Amino acid sequence: METKTLILPESFYNRDTVNVARELIGKVLIRKIGGQVLSGRIVETEAYIAEHDPACHAYSGKTKRNEVMFGPPGFAYVYFTYGMHYCLNFVTEPDGVAAAVLIRALEPLEGIEIMKSNRNQEDIKNLCSGPAKLTQAMEIDRSINGIKLNGSDIVVRESSFNDFQVGISTRIGINKGVEFPYRFYQKKSPFLSRREK
DNA sequence: TAATGGATGTTCT
DNA sequence: GAACATCCATTAT
């Protein structure tokens, strides 16, 4: 009997970013903080690739803000935007290649009461249904930027439930690179940042 | 259900 | 000075 690796290895991220974004759908994000465990299924992602993608933060070269994207795969890139929000990405592709996957929505699994408190929100469908909502629910901020995945703060693992379809669309909230079909989501999930049409 | 505009601060031009 | 990988409350349909 073949044993299955539960935690996604660095090699999972050291690949084409679009494939990583698609295959992250259904995986489980685990946030460990203060002895507590918060977790959720990834139901929505987007790929950002500096080489040809003007919507990518690293498209115009390396800066203090985006330097983590230029580093090795399997690290967290967290940025601050719109004056009040944080967003979580996983760095992909080899060291020196700037690309990442934005985590846009989760289906809450563990620590739901803590997430409700963090979000001041009782509706489970409104805890992690957006990139800035899930960082608020999971207490992710600038201190997470540049940390290695699968360490003491954030772990990503396989899920035993894989009976779902993956939808593809253009990305949300951007003005450049709008034509790329780089958004992936679990079809029929009630926990997406936008309802399916 | 859809469209609008305000909140808020960091980064880049 | 402008833009920004967003969210929320308010208003209109």
PDB file of C-alpha atoms (C1' of nucleotides) in Angstrom:
ATOM      1  CA  MET A   1       0.000   0.000   0.000  1.00  0.00           C
ATOM      2  CA  GLU A   2       1.343   3.367  -1.010  1.00  0.00           C
ATOM      3  CA  THR A   3       1.445   5.983   1.704  1.00  0.00           C
ATOM      4  CA  LYS A   4       0.206   9.450   0.877  1.00  0.00           C
ATOM      5  CA  THR A   5       2.095  12.592   1.753  1.00  0.00           C
ATOM      6  CA  LEU A   6      -0.404  14.713   3.651  1.00  0.00           C
ATOM      7  CA  ILE A   7       1.541  17.949   3.857  1.00  0.00           C
ATOM      8  CA  LEU A   8       2.252  19.602   0.511  1.00  0.00           C
ATOM      9  CA  PRO A   9       6.039  19.591  -0.081  1.00  0.00           C
ATOM     10  CA  GLU A  10       8.061  22.454  -1.520  1.00  0.00           C
ATOM     11  CA  SER A  11       8.011  20.646  -4.877  1.00  0.00           C
ATOM     12  CA  PHE A  12       4.255  21.261  -5.038  1.00  0.00           C
ATOM     13  CA  TYR A  13       4.932  24.995  -5.251  1.00  0.00           C
ATOM     14  CA  ASN A  14       8.053  24.737  -7.420  1.00  0.00           C
ATOM     15  CA  ARG A  15       5.999  24.463 -10.620  1.00  0.00           C
ATOM     16  CA  ASP A  16       3.931  26.407 -13.107  1.00  0.00           C
ATOM     17  CA  THR A  17       1.890  28.887 -11.070  1.00  0.00           C
ATOM     18  CA  VAL A  18      -1.385  28.286 -12.892  1.00  0.00           C
ATOM     19  CA  ASN A  19      -1.202  24.578 -12.136  1.00  0.00           C
ATOM     20  CA  VAL A  20      -0.441  25.286  -8.501  1.00  0.00           C
ATOM     21  CA  ALA A  21      -3.402  27.670  -8.259  1.00  0.00           C
ATOM     22  CA  ARG A  22      -5.756  25.081  -9.755  1.00  0.00           C
ATOM     23  CA  GLU A  23      -4.480  22.226  -7.608  1.00  0.00           C
ATOM     24  CA  LEU A  24      -4.657  24.219  -4.375  1.00  0.00           C
ATOM     25  CA  ILE A  25      -8.458  24.116  -4.637  1.00  0.00           C
ATOM     26  CA  GLY A  26      -9.680  21.612  -2.037  1.00  0.00           C
ATOM     27  CA  LYS A  27      -6.479  21.653   0.016  1.00  0.00           C
ATOM     28  CA  VAL A  28      -6.636  22.602   3.701  1.00  0.00           C
ATOM     29  CA  LEU A  29      -5.010  25.735   5.121  1.00  0.00           C
ATOM     30  CA  ILE A  30      -4.119  25.458   8.805  1.00  0.00           C
ATOM     31  CA  ARG A  31      -3.260  28.512  10.907  1.00  0.00           C
ATOM     32  CA  LYS A  32      -1.636  27.842  14.278  1.00  0.00           C
ATOM     33  CA  ILE A  33      -1.606  30.728  16.723  1.00  0.00           C
ATOM     34  CA  GLY A  34      -1.392  30.929  20.495  1.00  0.00           C
ATOM     35  CA  GLY A  35      -2.020  27.202  20.938  1.00  0.00           C
ATOM     36  CA  GLN A  36      -5.181  27.452  18.853  1.00  0.00           C
ATOM     37  CA  VAL A  37      -5.848  25.881  15.466  1.00  0.00           C
ATOM     38  CA  LEU A  38      -7.844  27.622  12.756  1.00  0.00           C
ATOM     39  CA  SER A  39      -8.365  25.828   9.457  1.00  0.00           C
ATOM     40  CA  GLY A  40     -10.329  25.898   6.229  1.00  0.00           C
ATOM     41  CA  ARG A  41     -10.609  24.315   2.806  1.00  0.00           C
ATOM     42  CA  ILE A  42      -9.227  26.466   0.000  1.00  0.00           C
ATOM     43  CA  VAL A  43     -12.144  27.097  -2.380  1.00  0.00           C
ATOM     44  CA  GLU A  44     -10.862  30.043  -4.453  1.00  0.00           C
ATOM     45  CA  THR A  45      -7.406  31.100  -5.743  1.00  0.00           C
ATOM     46  CA  GLU A  46      -5.797  33.346  -8.350  1.00  0.00           C
ATOM     47  CA  ALA A  47      -2.417  33.093 -10.123  1.00  0.00           C
ATOM     48  CA  TYR A  48      -0.084  36.103 -10.499  1.00  0.00           C
ATOM     49  CA  ILE A  49       3.008  35.752 -12.688  1.00  0.00           C
ATOM     50  CA  ALA A  50       5.458  38.651 -13.046  1.00  0.00           C
ATOM     51  CA  GLU A  51       6.955  37.539 -16.348  1.00  0.00           C
ATOM     52  CA  HIS A  52       3.927  38.363 -18.518  1.00  0.00           C
ATOM     53  CA  ASP A  53       1.234  39.606 -16.138  1.00  0.00           C
ATOM     54  CA  PRO A  54       0.833  43.381 -15.559  1.00  0.00           C
ATOM     55  CA  ALA A  55      -1.552  42.728 -12.647  1.00  0.00           C
ATOM     56  CA  CYS A  56       1.242  41.031 -10.691  1.00  0.00           C
ATOM     57  CA  HIS A  57       2.842  43.205  -8.003  1.00  0.00           C
ATOM     58  CA  ALA A  58       6.283  42.107  -9.250  1.00  0.00           C
ATOM     59  CA  TYR A  59       5.650  42.923 -12.931  1.00  0.00           C
ATOM     60  CA  SER A  60       7.805  46.071 -12.829  1.00  0.00           C
ATOM     61  CA  GLY A  61      10.651  44.530 -10.879  1.00  0.00           C
ATOM     62  CA  LYS A  62      11.709  43.851  -7.330  1.00  0.00           C
ATOM     63  CA  THR A  63      10.776  46.262  -4.524  1.00  0.00           C
ATOM     64  CA  LYS A  64      10.827  46.086  -0.735  1.00  0.00           C
ATOM     65  CA  ARG A  65       7.164  45.116  -0.790  1.00  0.00           C
ATOM     66  CA  ASN A  66       7.283  42.281  -3.327  1.00  0.00           C
ATOM     67  CA  GLU A  67      10.747  40.815  -2.755  1.00  0.00           C
ATOM     68  CA  VAL A  68       9.385  37.600  -1.215  1.00  0.00           C
ATOM     69  CA  MET A  69       7.841  36.703  -4.576  1.00  0.00           C
ATOM     70  CA  PHE A  70      11.326  36.617  -6.102  1.00  0.00           C
ATOM     71  CA  GLY A  71      12.526  34.113  -3.520  1.00  0.00           C
ATOM     72  CA  PRO A  72      12.152  30.324  -3.342  1.00  0.00           C
ATOM     73  CA  PRO A  73       8.736  28.574  -3.521  1.00  0.00           C
ATOM     74  CA  GLY A  74       6.710  27.485  -0.507  1.00  0.00           C
ATOM     75  CA  PHE A  75       6.812  30.813   1.350  1.00  0.00           C
ATOM     76  CA  ALA A  76       4.023  33.218   2.346  1.00  0.00           C
ATOM     77  CA  TYR A  77       3.722  36.625   0.666  1.00  0.00           C
ATOM     78  CA  VAL A  78       1.422  38.901   2.672  1.00  0.00           C
ATOM     79  CA  TYR A  79       0.705  42.439   1.497  1.00  0.00           C
ATOM     80  CA  PHE A  80      -1.265  45.340   2.925  1.00  0.00           C
ATOM     81  CA  THR A  81      -3.746  47.134   0.668  1.00  0.00           C
ATOM     82  CA  TYR A  82      -6.597  49.653   0.574  1.00  0.00           C
ATOM     83  CA  GLY A  83      -5.428  51.151   3.854  1.00  0.00           C
ATOM     84  CA  MET A  84      -6.855  48.364   6.016  1.00  0.00           C
ATOM     85  CA  HIS A  85      -6.588  44.907   4.465  1.00  0.00           C
ATOM     86  CA  TYR A  86      -4.060  42.079   4.300  1.00  0.00           C
ATOM     87  CA  CYS A  87      -3.984  39.384   1.621  1.00  0.00           C
ATOM     88  CA  LEU A  88      -2.240  35.992   1.713  1.00  0.00           C
ATOM     89  CA  ASN A  89      -0.304  34.422  -1.173  1.00  0.00           C
ATOM     90  CA  PHE A  90       1.886  31.350  -1.611  1.00  0.00           C
ATOM     91  CA  VAL A  91       5.121  31.928  -3.550  1.00  0.00           C
ATOM     92  CA  THR A  92       5.574  29.572  -6.514  1.00  0.00           C
ATOM     93  CA  GLU A  93       8.222  28.675  -9.117  1.00  0.00           C
ATOM     94  CA  PRO A  94      11.997  28.512  -8.577  1.00  0.00           C
ATOM     95  CA  ASP A  95      14.129  31.012  -6.665  1.00  0.00           C
ATOM     96  CA  GLY A  96      14.536  34.088  -8.868  1.00  0.00           C
ATOM     97  CA  VAL A  97      11.191  33.690 -10.661  1.00  0.00           C
ATOM     98  CA  ALA A  98       8.539  36.059  -9.275  1.00  0.00           C
ATOM     99  CA  ALA A  99       5.091  34.460  -9.061  1.00  0.00           C
ATOM    100  CA  ALA A 100       2.491  33.601  -6.427  1.00  0.00           C
ATOM    101  CA  VAL A 101      -1.020  32.314  -5.802  1.00  0.00           C
ATOM    102  CA  LEU A 102      -3.500  34.567  -3.989  1.00  0.00           C
ATOM    103  CA  ILE A 103      -5.770  32.697  -1.555  1.00  0.00           C
ATOM    104  CA  ARG A 104      -9.185  34.302  -2.063  1.00  0.00           C
ATOM    105  CA  ALA A 105     -11.630  32.200  -0.047  1.00  0.00           C
ATOM    106  CA  LEU A 106     -11.867  29.345   2.450  1.00  0.00           C
ATOM    107  CA  GLU A 107     -14.594  27.053   3.729  1.00  0.00           C
ATOM    108  CA  PRO A 108     -14.146  27.302   7.527  1.00  0.00           C
ATOM    109  CA  LEU A 109     -13.426  23.958   9.239  1.00  0.00           C
ATOM    110  CA  GLU A 110     -11.790  24.295  12.663  1.00  0.00           C
ATOM    111  CA  GLY A 111     -11.776  27.214  15.124  1.00  0.00           C
ATOM    112  CA  ILE A 112     -14.998  28.646  13.771  1.00  0.00           C
ATOM    113  CA  GLU A 113     -15.951  30.323  17.048  1.00  0.00           C
ATOM    114  CA  ILE A 114     -12.598  32.131  17.131  1.00  0.00           C
ATOM    115  CA  MET A 115     -13.041  33.224  13.525  1.00  0.00           C
ATOM    116  CA  LYS A 116     -16.501  34.570  14.330  1.00  0.00           C
ATOM    117  CA  SER A 117     -14.972  36.623  17.109  1.00  0.00           C
ATOM    118  CA  ASN A 118     -12.102  37.861  14.928  1.00  0.00           C
ATOM    119  CA  ARG A 119     -14.550  38.930  12.238  1.00  0.00           C
ATOM    120  CA  ASN A 120     -17.335  40.146  14.541  1.00  0.00           C
ATOM    121  CA  GLN A 121     -19.601  38.130  12.294  1.00  0.00           C
ATOM    122  CA  GLU A 122     -21.896  35.176  13.056  1.00  0.00           C
ATOM    123  CA  ASP A 123     -22.591  33.967   9.508  1.00  0.00           C
ATOM    124  CA  ILE A 124     -20.117  31.171   8.647  1.00  0.00           C
ATOM    125  CA  LYS A 125     -20.468  31.978   4.952  1.00  0.00           C
ATOM    126  CA  ASN A 126     -19.121  35.451   5.678  1.00  0.00           C
ATOM    127  CA  LEU A 127     -16.020  34.487   7.689  1.00  0.00           C
ATOM    128  CA  CYS A 128     -13.490  33.676   4.940  1.00  0.00           C
ATOM    129  CA  SER A 129     -15.312  34.522   1.675  1.00  0.00           C
ATOM    130  CA  GLY A 130     -12.745  37.023   0.397  1.00  0.00           C
ATOM    131  CA  PRO A 131      -8.966  37.545   0.485  1.00  0.00           C
ATOM    132  CA  ALA A 132      -9.022  40.154   3.245  1.00  0.00           C
ATOM    133  CA  LYS A 133     -11.794  38.430   5.188  1.00  0.00           C
ATOM    134  CA  LEU A 134      -9.824  35.216   5.568  1.00  0.00           C
ATOM    135  CA  THR A 135      -6.705  37.012   6.795  1.00  0.00           C
ATOM    136  CA  GLN A 136      -8.800  38.795   9.399  1.00  0.00           C
ATOM    137  CA  ALA A 137     -10.482  35.538  10.453  1.00  0.00           C
ATOM    138  CA  MET A 138      -7.130  33.738  10.704  1.00  0.00           C
ATOM    139  CA  GLU A 139      -5.120  36.568  12.274  1.00  0.00           C
ATOM    140  CA  ILE A 140      -2.722  36.855   9.343  1.00  0.00           C
ATOM    141  CA  ASP A 141      -0.845  40.133   8.973  1.00  0.00           C
ATOM    142  CA  ARG A 142       2.565  41.527   7.985  1.00  0.00           C
ATOM    143  CA  SER A 143       4.295  39.359  10.602  1.00  0.00           C
ATOM    144  CA  ILE A 144       3.523  36.359   8.371  1.00  0.00           C
ATOM    145  CA  ASN A 145       5.172  37.882   5.289  1.00  0.00           C
ATOM    146  CA  GLY A 146       8.200  35.839   4.212  1.00  0.00           C
ATOM    147  CA  ILE A 147       7.643  32.885   6.540  1.00  0.00           C
ATOM    148  CA  LYS A 148       8.114  29.342   5.278  1.00  0.00           C
ATOM    149  CA  LEU A 149       4.974  27.263   4.843  1.00  0.00           C
ATOM    150  CA  ASN A 150       4.522  24.073   6.896  1.00  0.00           C
ATOM    151  CA  GLY A 151       6.336  25.589   9.872  1.00  0.00           C
ATOM    152  CA  SER A 152       4.922  26.721  13.214  1.00  0.00           C
ATOM    153  CA  ASP A 153       2.495  29.312  11.800  1.00  0.00           C
ATOM    154  CA  ILE A 154       0.897  28.012   8.599  1.00  0.00           C
ATOM    155  CA  VAL A 155       0.541  24.472   7.199  1.00  0.00           C
ATOM    156  CA  VAL A 156      -1.116  23.338   3.962  1.00  0.00           C
ATOM    157  CA  ARG A 157      -2.184  19.731   3.561  1.00  0.00           C
ATOM    158  CA  GLU A 158      -4.199  17.365   1.386  1.00  0.00           C
ATOM    159  CA  SER A 159      -7.876  16.764   2.029  1.00  0.00           C
ATOM    160  CA  SER A 160      -9.642  13.417   1.928  1.00  0.00           C
ATOM    161  CA  PHE A 161     -12.652  15.047   0.270  1.00  0.00           C
ATOM    162  CA  ASN A 162     -11.970  15.554  -3.419  1.00  0.00           C
ATOM    163  CA  ASP A 163     -15.397  15.051  -4.931  1.00  0.00           C
ATOM    164  CA  PHE A 164     -15.836  18.463  -6.554  1.00  0.00           C
ATOM    165  CA  GLN A 165     -15.356  20.305  -9.834  1.00  0.00           C
ATOM    166  CA  VAL A 166     -13.024  23.257 -10.387  1.00  0.00           C
ATOM    167  CA  GLY A 167     -14.322  26.322 -12.221  1.00  0.00           C
ATOM    168  CA  ILE A 168     -12.134  28.806 -14.130  1.00  0.00           C
ATOM    169  CA  SER A 169     -12.684  32.529 -14.683  1.00  0.00           C
ATOM    170  CA  THR A 170     -10.912  35.863 -15.076  1.00  0.00           C
ATOM    171  CA  ARG A 171      -9.590  37.504 -11.930  1.00  0.00           C
ATOM    172  CA  ILE A 172     -11.422  39.847  -9.585  1.00  0.00           C
ATOM    173  CA  GLY A 173     -10.597  43.420  -8.621  1.00  0.00           C
ATOM    174  CA  ILE A 174      -7.867  44.191 -11.158  1.00  0.00           C
ATOM    175  CA  ASN A 175      -7.598  46.705 -14.015  1.00  0.00           C
ATOM    176  CA  LYS A 176      -4.644  45.220 -15.918  1.00  0.00           C
ATOM    177  CA  GLY A 177      -4.181  41.676 -17.194  1.00  0.00           C
ATOM    178  CA  VAL A 178      -7.951  41.280 -17.001  1.00  0.00           C
ATOM    179  CA  GLU A 179      -8.042  38.778 -19.860  1.00  0.00           C
ATOM    180  CA  PHE A 180      -6.060  35.981 -18.201  1.00  0.00           C
ATOM    181  CA  PRO A 181      -8.230  33.067 -16.951  1.00  0.00           C
ATOM    182  CA  TYR A 182      -6.207  32.715 -13.783  1.00  0.00           C
ATOM    183  CA  ARG A 183      -8.970  32.401 -11.157  1.00  0.00           C
ATOM    184  CA  PHE A 184      -9.923  28.945  -9.912  1.00  0.00           C
ATOM    185  CA  TYR A 185     -12.756  27.995  -7.574  1.00  0.00           C
ATOM    186  CA  GLN A 186     -14.621  25.021  -6.206  1.00  0.00           C
ATOM    187  CA  LYS A 187     -17.881  24.857  -8.114  1.00  0.00           C
ATOM    188  CA  LYS A 188     -21.097  25.157  -6.073  1.00  0.00           C
ATOM    189  CA  SER A 189     -19.232  26.178  -2.937  1.00  0.00           C
ATOM    190  CA  PRO A 190     -21.280  28.557  -0.753  1.00  0.00           C
ATOM    191  CA  PHE A 191     -18.028  30.054   0.570  1.00  0.00           C
ATOM    192  CA  LEU A 192     -16.741  31.906  -2.537  1.00  0.00           C
ATOM    193  CA  SER A 193     -15.983  35.638  -2.617  1.00  0.00           C
ATOM    194  CA  ARG A 194     -18.578  35.981  -5.390  1.00  0.00           C
ATOM    195  CA  ARG A 195     -21.606  33.865  -6.079  1.00  0.00           C
ATOM    196  CA  GLU A 196     -21.543  31.900  -9.324  1.00  0.00           C
ATOM    197  CA  LYS A 197     -23.933  33.105 -11.979  1.00  0.00           C
TER     198      LYS A 197
ATOM    199  C1'  DT B   1     -29.932  41.918  -6.115  1.00  0.00           C
ATOM    200  C1'  DA B   2     -27.134  45.748  -8.074  1.00  0.00           C
ATOM    201  C1'  DA B   3     -24.685  49.889  -7.942  1.00  0.00           C
ATOM    202  C1'  DT B   4     -22.313  53.419  -5.384  1.00  0.00           C
ATOM    203  C1'  DG B   5     -18.986  55.648  -2.428  1.00  0.00           C
ATOM    204  C1'  DG B   6     -16.306  56.025   1.969  1.00  0.00           C
ATOM    205  C1'  DA B   7     -12.740  54.151   5.020  1.00  0.00           C
ATOM    206  C1'  DT B   8      -7.755  54.064   5.388  1.00  0.00           C
ATOM    207  C1'  DG B   9      -2.406  53.857   4.796  1.00  0.00           C
ATOM    208  C1'  DT B  10       1.427  52.096   2.088  1.00  0.00           C
ATOM    209  C1'  DT B  11       3.843  52.154  -2.135  1.00  0.00           C
ATOM    210  C1'  DC B  12       5.296  53.931  -6.290  1.00  0.00           C
ATOM    211  C1'  DT B  13       5.531  57.813  -9.895  1.00  0.00           C
TER     212       DT B  13
ATOM    213  C1'  DG C   1      -0.473  62.847  -5.991  1.00  0.00           C
ATOM    214  C1'  DA C   2      -2.422  58.583  -7.629  1.00  0.00           C
ATOM    215  C1'  DA C   3      -3.215  53.903  -7.403  1.00  0.00           C
ATOM    216  C1'  DC C   4      -4.374  49.999  -4.866  1.00  0.00           C
ATOM    217  C1'  DA C   5      -5.082  41.638  -6.058  1.00  0.00           C
ATOM    218  C1'  DT C   6     -11.011  45.020  -0.537  1.00  0.00           C
ATOM    219  C1'  DC C   7     -14.927  45.346   2.482  1.00  0.00           C
ATOM    220  C1'  DC C   8     -19.042  47.363   4.201  1.00  0.00           C
ATOM    221  C1'  DA C   9     -23.047  50.313   4.634  1.00  0.00           C
ATOM    222  C1'  DT C  10     -26.253  52.777   2.101  1.00  0.00           C
ATOM    223  C1'  DT C  11     -29.268  53.627  -1.698  1.00  0.00           C
ATOM    224  C1'  DA C  12     -31.633  52.350  -5.787  1.00  0.00           C
ATOM    225  C1'  DT C  13     -34.184  48.831  -8.644  1.00  0.00           C
TER     226       DT C  13
END
